[in-house]
Coordinates of C-alpha atoms (C1' of nucleotides) in Angstrom, one line a residue:
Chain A
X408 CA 58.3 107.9 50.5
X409 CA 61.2 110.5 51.1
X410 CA 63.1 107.9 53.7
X411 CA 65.2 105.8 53.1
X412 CA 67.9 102.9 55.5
X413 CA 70.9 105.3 56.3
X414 CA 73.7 105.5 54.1
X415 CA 76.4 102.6 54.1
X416 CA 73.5 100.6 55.8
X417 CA 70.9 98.0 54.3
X418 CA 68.1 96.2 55.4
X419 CA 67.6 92.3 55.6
X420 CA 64.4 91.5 54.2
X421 CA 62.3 88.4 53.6
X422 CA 63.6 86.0 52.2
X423 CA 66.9 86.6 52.4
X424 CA 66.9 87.7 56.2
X425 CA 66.3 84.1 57.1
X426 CA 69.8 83.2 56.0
X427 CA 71.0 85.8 58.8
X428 CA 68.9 84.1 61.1
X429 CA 70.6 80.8 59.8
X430 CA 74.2 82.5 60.0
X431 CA 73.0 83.2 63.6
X432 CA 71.7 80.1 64.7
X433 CA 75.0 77.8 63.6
X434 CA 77.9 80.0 64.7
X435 CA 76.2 80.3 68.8
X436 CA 75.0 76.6 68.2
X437 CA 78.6 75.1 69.1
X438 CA 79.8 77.7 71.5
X439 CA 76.4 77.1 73.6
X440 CA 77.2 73.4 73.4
X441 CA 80.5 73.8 74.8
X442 CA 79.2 76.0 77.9
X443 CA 79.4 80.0 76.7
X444 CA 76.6 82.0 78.1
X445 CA 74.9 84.7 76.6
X446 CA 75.6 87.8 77.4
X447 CA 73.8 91.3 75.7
X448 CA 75.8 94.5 76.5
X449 CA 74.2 98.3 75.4
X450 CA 75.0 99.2 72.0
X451 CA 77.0 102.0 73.1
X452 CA 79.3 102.6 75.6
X453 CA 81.6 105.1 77.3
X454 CA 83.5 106.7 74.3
X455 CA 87.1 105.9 76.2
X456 CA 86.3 102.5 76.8
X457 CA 86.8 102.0 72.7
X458 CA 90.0 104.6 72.4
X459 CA 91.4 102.7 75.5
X460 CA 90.2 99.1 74.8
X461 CA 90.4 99.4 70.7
X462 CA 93.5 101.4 70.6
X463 CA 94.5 105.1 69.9
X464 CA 96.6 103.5 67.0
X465 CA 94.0 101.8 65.1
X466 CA 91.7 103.4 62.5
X467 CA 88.3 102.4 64.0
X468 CA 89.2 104.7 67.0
X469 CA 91.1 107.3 65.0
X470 CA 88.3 107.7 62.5
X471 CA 85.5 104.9 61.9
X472 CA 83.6 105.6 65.7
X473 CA 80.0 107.1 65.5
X474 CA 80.7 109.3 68.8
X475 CA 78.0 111.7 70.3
X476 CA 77.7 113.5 73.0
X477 CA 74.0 112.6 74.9
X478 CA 72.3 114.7 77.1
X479 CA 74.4 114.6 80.0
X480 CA 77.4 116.1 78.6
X481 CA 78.8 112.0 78.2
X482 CA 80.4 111.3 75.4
X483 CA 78.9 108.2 74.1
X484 CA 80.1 105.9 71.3
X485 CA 78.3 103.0 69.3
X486 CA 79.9 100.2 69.8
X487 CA 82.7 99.6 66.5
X488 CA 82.9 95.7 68.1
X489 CA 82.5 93.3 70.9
X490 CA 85.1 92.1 72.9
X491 CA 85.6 95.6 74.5
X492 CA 82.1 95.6 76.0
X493 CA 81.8 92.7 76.7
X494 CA 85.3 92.7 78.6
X495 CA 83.7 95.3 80.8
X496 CA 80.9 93.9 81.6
X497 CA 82.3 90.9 82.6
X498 CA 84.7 92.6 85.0
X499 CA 81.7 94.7 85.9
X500 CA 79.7 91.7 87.0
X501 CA 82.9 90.2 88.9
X502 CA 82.4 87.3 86.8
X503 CA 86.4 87.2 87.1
X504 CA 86.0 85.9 90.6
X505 CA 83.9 83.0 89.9
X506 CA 85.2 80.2 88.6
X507 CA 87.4 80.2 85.4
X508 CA 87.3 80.8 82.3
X509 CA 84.3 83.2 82.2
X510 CA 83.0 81.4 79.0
X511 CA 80.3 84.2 77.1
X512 CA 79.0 84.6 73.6
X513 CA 77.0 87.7 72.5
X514 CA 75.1 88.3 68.8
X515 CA 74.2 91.6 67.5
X516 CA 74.7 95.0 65.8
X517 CA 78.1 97.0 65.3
X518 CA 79.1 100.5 63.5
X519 CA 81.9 102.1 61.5
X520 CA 81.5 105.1 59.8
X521 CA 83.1 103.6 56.7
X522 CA 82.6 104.2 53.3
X523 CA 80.6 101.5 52.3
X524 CA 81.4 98.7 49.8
X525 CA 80.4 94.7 49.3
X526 CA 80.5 93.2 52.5
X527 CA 81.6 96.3 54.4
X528 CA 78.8 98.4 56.1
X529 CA 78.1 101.6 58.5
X530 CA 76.1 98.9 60.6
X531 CA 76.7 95.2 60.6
X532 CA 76.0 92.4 62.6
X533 CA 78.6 89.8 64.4
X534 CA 77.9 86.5 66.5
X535 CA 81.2 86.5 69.1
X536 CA 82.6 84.6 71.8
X537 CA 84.9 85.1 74.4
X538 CA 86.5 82.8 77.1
X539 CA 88.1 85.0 79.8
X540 CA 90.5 84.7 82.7
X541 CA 92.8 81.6 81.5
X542 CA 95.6 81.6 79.7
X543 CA 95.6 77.9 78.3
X544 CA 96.4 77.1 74.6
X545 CA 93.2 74.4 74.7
X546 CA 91.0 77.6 75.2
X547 CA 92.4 79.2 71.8
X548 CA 92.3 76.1 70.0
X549 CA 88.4 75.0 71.5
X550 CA 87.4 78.2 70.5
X551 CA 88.7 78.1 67.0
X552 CA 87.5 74.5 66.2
X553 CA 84.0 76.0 67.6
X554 CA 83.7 78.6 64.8
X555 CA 85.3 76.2 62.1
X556 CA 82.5 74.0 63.2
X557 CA 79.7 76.9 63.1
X558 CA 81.0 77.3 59.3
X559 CA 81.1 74.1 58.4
X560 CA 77.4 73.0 59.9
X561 CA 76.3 75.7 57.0
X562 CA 77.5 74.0 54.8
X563 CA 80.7 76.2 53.3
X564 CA 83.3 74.5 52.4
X565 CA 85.1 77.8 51.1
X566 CA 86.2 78.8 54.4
X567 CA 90.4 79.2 55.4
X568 CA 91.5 79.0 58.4
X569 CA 94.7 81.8 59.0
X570 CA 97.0 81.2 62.2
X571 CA 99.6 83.1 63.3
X572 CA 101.1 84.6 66.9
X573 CA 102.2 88.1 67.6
X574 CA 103.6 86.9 70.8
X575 CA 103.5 89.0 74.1
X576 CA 104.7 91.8 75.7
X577 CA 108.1 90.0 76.6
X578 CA 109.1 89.7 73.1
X579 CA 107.3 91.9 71.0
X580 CA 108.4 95.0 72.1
X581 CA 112.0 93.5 70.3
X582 CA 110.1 92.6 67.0
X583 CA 107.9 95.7 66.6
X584 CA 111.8 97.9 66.8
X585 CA 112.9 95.2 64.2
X586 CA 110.2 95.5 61.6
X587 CA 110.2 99.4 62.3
X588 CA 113.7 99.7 61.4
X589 CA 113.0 97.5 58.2
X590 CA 109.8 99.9 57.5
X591 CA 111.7 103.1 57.6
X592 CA 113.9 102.3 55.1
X593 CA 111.3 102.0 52.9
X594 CA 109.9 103.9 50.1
X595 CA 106.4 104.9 51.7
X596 CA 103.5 107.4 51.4
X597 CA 103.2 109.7 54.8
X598 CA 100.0 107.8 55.8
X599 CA 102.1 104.5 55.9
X600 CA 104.8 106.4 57.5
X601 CA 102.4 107.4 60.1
X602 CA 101.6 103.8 60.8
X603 CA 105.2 102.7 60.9
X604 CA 105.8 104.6 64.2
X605 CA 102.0 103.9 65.4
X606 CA 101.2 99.9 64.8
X607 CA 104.0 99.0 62.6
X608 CA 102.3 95.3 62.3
X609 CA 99.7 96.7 60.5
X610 CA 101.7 97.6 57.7
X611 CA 102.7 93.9 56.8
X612 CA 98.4 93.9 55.9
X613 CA 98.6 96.5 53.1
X614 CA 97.3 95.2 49.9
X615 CA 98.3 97.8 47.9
X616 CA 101.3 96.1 45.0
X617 CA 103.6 99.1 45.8
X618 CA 104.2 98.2 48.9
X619 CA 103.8 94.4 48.9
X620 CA 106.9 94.6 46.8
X621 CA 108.9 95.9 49.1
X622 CA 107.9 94.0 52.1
X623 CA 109.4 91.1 51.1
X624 CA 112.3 90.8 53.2
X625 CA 110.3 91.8 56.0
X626 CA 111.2 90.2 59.8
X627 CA 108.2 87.9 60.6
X628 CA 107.2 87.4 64.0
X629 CA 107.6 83.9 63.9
X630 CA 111.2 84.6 64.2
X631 CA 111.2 86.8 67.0
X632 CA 109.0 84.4 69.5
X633 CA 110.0 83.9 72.8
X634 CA 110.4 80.6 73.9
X635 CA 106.7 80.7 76.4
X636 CA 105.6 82.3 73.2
X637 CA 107.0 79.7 71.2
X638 CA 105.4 76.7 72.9
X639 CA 102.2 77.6 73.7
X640 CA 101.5 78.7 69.6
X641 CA 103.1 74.9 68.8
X642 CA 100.8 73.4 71.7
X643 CA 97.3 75.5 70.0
X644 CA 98.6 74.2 66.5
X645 CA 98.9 70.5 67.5
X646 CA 95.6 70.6 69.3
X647 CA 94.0 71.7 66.0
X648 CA 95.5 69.2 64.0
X649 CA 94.2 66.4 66.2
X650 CA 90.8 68.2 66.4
X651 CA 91.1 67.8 62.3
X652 CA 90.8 71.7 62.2
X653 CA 92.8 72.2 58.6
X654 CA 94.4 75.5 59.0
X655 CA 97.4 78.0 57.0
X656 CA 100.0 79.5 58.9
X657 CA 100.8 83.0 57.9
X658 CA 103.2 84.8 59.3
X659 CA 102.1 87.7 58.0
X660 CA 98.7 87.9 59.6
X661 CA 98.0 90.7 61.6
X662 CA 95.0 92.4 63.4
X663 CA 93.8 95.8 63.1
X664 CA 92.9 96.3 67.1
X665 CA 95.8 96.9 69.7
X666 CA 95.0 94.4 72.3
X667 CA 95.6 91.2 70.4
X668 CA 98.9 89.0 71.7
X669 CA 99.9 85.7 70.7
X670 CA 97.5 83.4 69.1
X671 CA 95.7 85.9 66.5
X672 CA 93.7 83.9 63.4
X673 CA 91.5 84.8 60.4
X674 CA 88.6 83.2 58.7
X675 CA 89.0 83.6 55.1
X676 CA 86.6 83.6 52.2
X677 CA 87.0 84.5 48.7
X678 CA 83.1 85.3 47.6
X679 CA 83.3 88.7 49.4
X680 CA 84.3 90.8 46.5
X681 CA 86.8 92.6 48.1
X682 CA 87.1 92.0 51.7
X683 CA 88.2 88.4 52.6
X684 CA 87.7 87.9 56.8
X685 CA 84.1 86.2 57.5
X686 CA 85.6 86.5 61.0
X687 CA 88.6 86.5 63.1
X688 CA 90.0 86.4 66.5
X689 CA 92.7 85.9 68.8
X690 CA 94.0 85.9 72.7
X691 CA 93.7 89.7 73.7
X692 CA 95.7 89.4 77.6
X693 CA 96.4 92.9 78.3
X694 CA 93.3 94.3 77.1
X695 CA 91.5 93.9 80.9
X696 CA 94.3 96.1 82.2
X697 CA 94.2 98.4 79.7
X698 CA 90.6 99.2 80.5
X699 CA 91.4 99.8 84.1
X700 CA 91.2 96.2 85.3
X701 CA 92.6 93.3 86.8
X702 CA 95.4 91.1 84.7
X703 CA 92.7 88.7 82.9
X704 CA 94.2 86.9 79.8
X705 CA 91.5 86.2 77.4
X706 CA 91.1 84.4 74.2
X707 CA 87.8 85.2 71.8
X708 CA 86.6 85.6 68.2
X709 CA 84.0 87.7 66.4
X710 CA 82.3 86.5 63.4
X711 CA 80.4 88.6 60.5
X712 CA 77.1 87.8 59.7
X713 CA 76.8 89.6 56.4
X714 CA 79.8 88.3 55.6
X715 CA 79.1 85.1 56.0
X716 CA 76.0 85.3 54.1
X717 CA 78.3 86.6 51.5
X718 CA 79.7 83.5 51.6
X719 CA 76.8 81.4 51.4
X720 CA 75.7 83.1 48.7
X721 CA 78.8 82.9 46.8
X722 CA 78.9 78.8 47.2
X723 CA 75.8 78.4 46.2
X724 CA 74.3 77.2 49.2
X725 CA 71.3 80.2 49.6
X726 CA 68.5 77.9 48.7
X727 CA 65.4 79.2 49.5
X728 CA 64.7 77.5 53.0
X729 CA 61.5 77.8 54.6
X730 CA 61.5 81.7 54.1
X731 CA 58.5 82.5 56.8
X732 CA 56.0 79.9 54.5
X733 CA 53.5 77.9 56.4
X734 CA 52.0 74.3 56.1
X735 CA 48.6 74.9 56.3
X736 CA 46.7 78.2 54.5
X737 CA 42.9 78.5 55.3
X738 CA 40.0 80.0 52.5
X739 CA 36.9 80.7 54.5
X740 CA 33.9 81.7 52.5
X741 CA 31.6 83.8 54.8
X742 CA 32.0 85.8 57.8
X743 CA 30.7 82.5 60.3
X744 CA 33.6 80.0 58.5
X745 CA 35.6 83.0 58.6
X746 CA 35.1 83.0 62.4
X747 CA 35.8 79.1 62.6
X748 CA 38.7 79.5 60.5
X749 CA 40.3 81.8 62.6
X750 CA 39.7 79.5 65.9
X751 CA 40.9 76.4 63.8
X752 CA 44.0 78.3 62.7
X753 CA 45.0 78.8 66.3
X754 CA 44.6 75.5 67.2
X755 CA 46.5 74.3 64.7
X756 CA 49.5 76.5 65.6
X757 CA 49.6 75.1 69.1
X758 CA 49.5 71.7 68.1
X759 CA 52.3 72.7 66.1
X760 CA 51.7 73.1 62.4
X761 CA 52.7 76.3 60.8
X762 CA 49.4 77.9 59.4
X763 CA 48.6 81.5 57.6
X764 CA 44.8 82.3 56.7
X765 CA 43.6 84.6 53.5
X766 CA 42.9 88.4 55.0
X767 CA 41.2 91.3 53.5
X768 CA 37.8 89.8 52.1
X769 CA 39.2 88.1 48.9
X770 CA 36.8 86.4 46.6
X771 CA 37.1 82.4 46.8
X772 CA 39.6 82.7 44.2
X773 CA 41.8 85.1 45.3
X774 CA 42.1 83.0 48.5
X775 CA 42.9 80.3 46.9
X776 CA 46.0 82.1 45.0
X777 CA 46.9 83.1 48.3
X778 CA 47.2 79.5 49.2
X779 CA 48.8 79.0 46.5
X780 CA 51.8 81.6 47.0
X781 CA 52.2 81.0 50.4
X782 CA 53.5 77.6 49.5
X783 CA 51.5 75.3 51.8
X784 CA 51.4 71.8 51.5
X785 CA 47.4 71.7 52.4
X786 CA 44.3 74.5 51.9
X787 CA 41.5 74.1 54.4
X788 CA 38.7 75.6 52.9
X789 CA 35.3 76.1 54.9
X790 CA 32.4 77.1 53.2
X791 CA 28.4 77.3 54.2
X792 CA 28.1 74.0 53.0
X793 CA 30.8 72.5 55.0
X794 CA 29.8 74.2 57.9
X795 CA 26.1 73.0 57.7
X796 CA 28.1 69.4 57.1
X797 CA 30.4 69.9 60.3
X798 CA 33.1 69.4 57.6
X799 CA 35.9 71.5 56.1
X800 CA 37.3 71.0 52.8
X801 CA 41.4 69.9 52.7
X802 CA 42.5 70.0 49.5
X803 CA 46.5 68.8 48.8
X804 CA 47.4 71.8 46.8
X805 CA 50.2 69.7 45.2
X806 CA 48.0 67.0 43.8
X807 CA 44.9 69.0 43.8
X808 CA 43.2 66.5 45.7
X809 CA 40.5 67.5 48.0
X810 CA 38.3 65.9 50.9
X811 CA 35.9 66.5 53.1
X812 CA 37.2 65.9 56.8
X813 CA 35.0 66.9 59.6
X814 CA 35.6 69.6 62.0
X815 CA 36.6 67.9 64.6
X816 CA 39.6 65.9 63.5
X817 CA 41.2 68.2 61.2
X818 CA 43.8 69.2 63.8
X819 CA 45.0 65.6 63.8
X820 CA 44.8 64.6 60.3
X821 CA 46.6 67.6 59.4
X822 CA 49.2 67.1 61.8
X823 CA 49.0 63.2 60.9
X824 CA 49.6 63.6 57.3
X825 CA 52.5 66.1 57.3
X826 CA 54.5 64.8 59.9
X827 CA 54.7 61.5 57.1
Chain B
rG1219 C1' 88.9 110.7 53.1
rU1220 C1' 90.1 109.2 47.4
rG1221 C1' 88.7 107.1 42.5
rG1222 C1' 85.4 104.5 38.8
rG1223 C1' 80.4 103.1 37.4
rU1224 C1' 75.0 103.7 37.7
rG1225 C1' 70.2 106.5 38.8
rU1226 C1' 63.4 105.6 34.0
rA1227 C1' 56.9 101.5 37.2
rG1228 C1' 57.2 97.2 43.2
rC1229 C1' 61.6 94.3 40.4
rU1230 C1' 65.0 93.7 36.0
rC1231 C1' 65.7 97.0 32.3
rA1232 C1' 64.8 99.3 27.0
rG1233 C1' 64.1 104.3 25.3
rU1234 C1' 67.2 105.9 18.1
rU1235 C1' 69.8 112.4 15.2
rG1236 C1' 66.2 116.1 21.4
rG1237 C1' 59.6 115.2 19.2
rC1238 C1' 53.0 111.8 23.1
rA1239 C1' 56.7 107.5 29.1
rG1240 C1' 57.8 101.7 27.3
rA1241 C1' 58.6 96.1 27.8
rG1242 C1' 59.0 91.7 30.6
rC1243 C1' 58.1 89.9 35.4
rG1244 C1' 55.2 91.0 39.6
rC1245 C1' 50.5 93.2 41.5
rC1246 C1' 44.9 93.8 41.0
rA1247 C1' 40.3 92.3 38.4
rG1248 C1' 37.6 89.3 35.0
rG1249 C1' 37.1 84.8 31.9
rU1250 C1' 35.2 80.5 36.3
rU1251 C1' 29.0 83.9 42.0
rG1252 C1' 32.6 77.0 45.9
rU1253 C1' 38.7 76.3 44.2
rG1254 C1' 45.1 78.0 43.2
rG1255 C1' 49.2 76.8 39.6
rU1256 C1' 48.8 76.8 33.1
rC1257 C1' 46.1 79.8 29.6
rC1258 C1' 43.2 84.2 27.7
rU1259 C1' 41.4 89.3 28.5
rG1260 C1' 41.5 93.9 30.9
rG1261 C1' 43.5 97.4 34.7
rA1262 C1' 46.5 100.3 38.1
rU1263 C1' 51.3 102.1 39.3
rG1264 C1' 56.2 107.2 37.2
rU1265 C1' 58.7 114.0 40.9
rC1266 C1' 62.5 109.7 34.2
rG1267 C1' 67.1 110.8 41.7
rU1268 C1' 67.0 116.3 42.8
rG1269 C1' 67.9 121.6 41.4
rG1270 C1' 69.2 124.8 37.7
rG1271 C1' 70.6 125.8 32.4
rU1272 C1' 70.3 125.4 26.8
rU1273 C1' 65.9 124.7 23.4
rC1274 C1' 59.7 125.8 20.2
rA1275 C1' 60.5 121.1 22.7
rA1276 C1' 64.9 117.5 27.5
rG1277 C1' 64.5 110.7 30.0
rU1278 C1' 68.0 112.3 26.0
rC1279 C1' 72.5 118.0 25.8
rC1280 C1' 75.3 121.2 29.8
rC1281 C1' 76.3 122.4 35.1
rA1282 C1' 75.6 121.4 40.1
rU1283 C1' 74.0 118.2 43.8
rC1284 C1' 72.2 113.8 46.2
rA1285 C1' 71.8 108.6 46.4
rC1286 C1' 73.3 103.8 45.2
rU1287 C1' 77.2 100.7 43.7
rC1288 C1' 82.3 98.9 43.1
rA1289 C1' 87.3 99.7 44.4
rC1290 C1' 91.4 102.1 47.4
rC1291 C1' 92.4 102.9 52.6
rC1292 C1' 90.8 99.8 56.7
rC1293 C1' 88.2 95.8 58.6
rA1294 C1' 83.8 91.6 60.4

RNA sequence: GUGGGUGUAGCUCAGUUGGCAGAGCGCCAGGUUGUGGUCCUGGAUGUCGUGGGUUCAAGUCCCAUCACUCACCCCA
């Protein structure tokens, strides 16, 4: 086979996908509890609603955006992340003119055009939420307990919370000129240069020791606050504290897209090898105008899937879960048990017990190793003798017991015994 | 975009100074024609990443290239 997945992207197989699944299942668990909705947007949008939502600045627009142009002459862009899209569609909808916030959450497939590494992929998956429309420091601080909840019903107890506030567009305009004059006196390659003039905050997230050396005397934003600013970041850190949502403050915690303001928070992990966010966040109020629409303060986070499963994986807590395995695994010997088998099989699925059959015309005995590898609690085995008895064979594959139970009841005794 | 490491069976890998392509696991079959796991026996599976070069002879040496991987940058 000449094909193979794309480069910089892999595929989840079994048994491992079912931790994905898992991954999926407990970071929209909470936010559907508290009253988010679904929403699916296309995978790509609009190439300018990315270079206007995203940022010119950042390095997803300037260089990580799978752009095309389709048919129509349109340039098109798969979607590098979620809160753009789903910004627009919720302005789209009018869902600004309902009643407030617009709680959403969304689940599915993002791409950079990144050089791939651990935990860092061409195409990767993210489970997000977003509450739009209300500019209330309970918001920030519900929808941060909801994903430290999401992590912790998995199990990882690994996870750091990061806070910080970048504060709005009263009193950051005065920071940014204050750490820009720090930055330029510094010793600094041209790229970083660059980025002084561009998103200066960016900076303060280099890893490289070279320049961490020299950024110690940097202004922090925390200093620079306006008073609004100020209170509202006190008011979403006391609510966490009373919700018993342990978390860091670092004043040094910046985002990589343009739109965030104020609250602005990391989820940290260290079994990543080199990358550290399992997800992250933040209030984003000007982004809605940016894109052409209406002031509409929003607060949201995006989580990674991979990422966290990364995570898991590092604490330990991948154990193989029910990977696709079934309950029940039929042998039929013969083409008329065969036929019976299949009908039972069925009926056992609707009454609720998970059942797989042998296929391909194996001999007894490779049916019954198929029984054995699928991991089922019980074999039902039919043969010409049971069916002349009305009877199919259930054999406890743990034990190796085995009895005869006729036809008719075997939905319920299976059901009966493995609901015990 | 930059740098390091690695490419041999489905998987994990061994392969000596260049000399017949290997092991373990897995898979298939039989031992047992109505019974799995353990055990025993047998079997199938290779573009040695790809292309070129050196050589009587290349998995092994040389060059190029591709892929994977880790890291930088950046980010979920």
């Amino acid at each position: 086979m000449s094909f193979q997945a794309p480069k910089g992207t892999f595929d989840w197989m079994p048994p491992r996908s079912e931790l994905a699944l898992a991954v999926r299942d407990a970071m929209s668990a909470p936010v559907r509890r508290a009253g988010y909705g679904y929403v699916e947007t296309p995978t790509f949008e609009d190439t300018a609603l990315f270079a206007r939502g995203v940022g010119e600045s950042t390095d997803i627009v300037s260089k990580e955006m799978y752009t095309f142009e389709d048919k129509g002459g349109r340039s098109i862009t798969l979607r590098p992340e979620g809160t753009a899209s789903t910004v627009r569609a919720v302005l789209q909808h009018g869902l600004q003119n309902g009643p407030l916030p617009a709680k959403v959450w969304y689940s599915g497939s993002f791409f950079r055009y990144e050089r791939a590494q651990k935990g860092r992929y061409r195409h990767f998956s993210q489970v997000g939420a977003e509450a739009l429309g209300v500019e209330d420091p309970a918001l920030d601080a519900e929808l941060i307990q909801l994903a430290a909840e999401g992590f912790a019903s998995l199990g990882l107890t690994g996870v750091r919370l990061l806070l910080n506030s970048l504060g709005c567009a009263a009193c950051r305009p005065a920071y940014r000129a204050a750490l820009q004059d720090f930055l330029r006196a510094l010793d600094l390659d041209d790229a970083t240069r660059a980025r002084v003039e561009l998103n200066p905050l960016r900076v303060l997230d280099d890893k490289r020791p070279e320049v961490r050396a020299q950024l110690g005397g940097a202004p922090l934003v925390t200093d620079h606050l306006c008073e609004a600013c100020k209170g509202y970041h006190e008011e979403v850190r006391s609510l966490l504290t009373d919700a018993g949502v342990a978390f860091a403050d670092d004043p040094r915690l910046v985002r990589g897209l343009d739109y965030y303001t104020r609250t602005t928070f990391e989820f940290v992990h260290d079994g990543l090898g080199s990358q550290s966010a399992v997800g992250g966040g933040g209030r984003y109020d000007g982004l809605s105008e940016m894109i052409g629409g209406p002031p509409l303060p929003g607060v949201g986070w995006a989580i990674g899937v991979d990422r966290t499963v990364l995570a898991l994986e590092a604490e330990g807590l991948a154990a193989p879960r029910s990977s696709g395995g079934v309950q029940v695994y039929g042998v039929a010997l013969g083409d008329e048990a065969r036929r019976l088998l299949f009908s039972l099989l069925i009926e056992l699925r609707r009454a609720g017990v998970t059942a797989d059959m042998a296929f391909g015309g194996k001999g007894l005995k490779g049916a019954m190793k198929g029984a054995d590898r699928s991991g089922a609690t019980y074999a039902v085995i039919i043969g010409e003798r049971d069916l002349a008895a009305g009877a199919a064979q259930v054999k406890d594959l743990a034990s190796g017991e085995q009895a005869a139970v006729p036809l008719a009841e075997i939905v319920t005794t299976l059901k009966e015994r493995l609901t015990q």
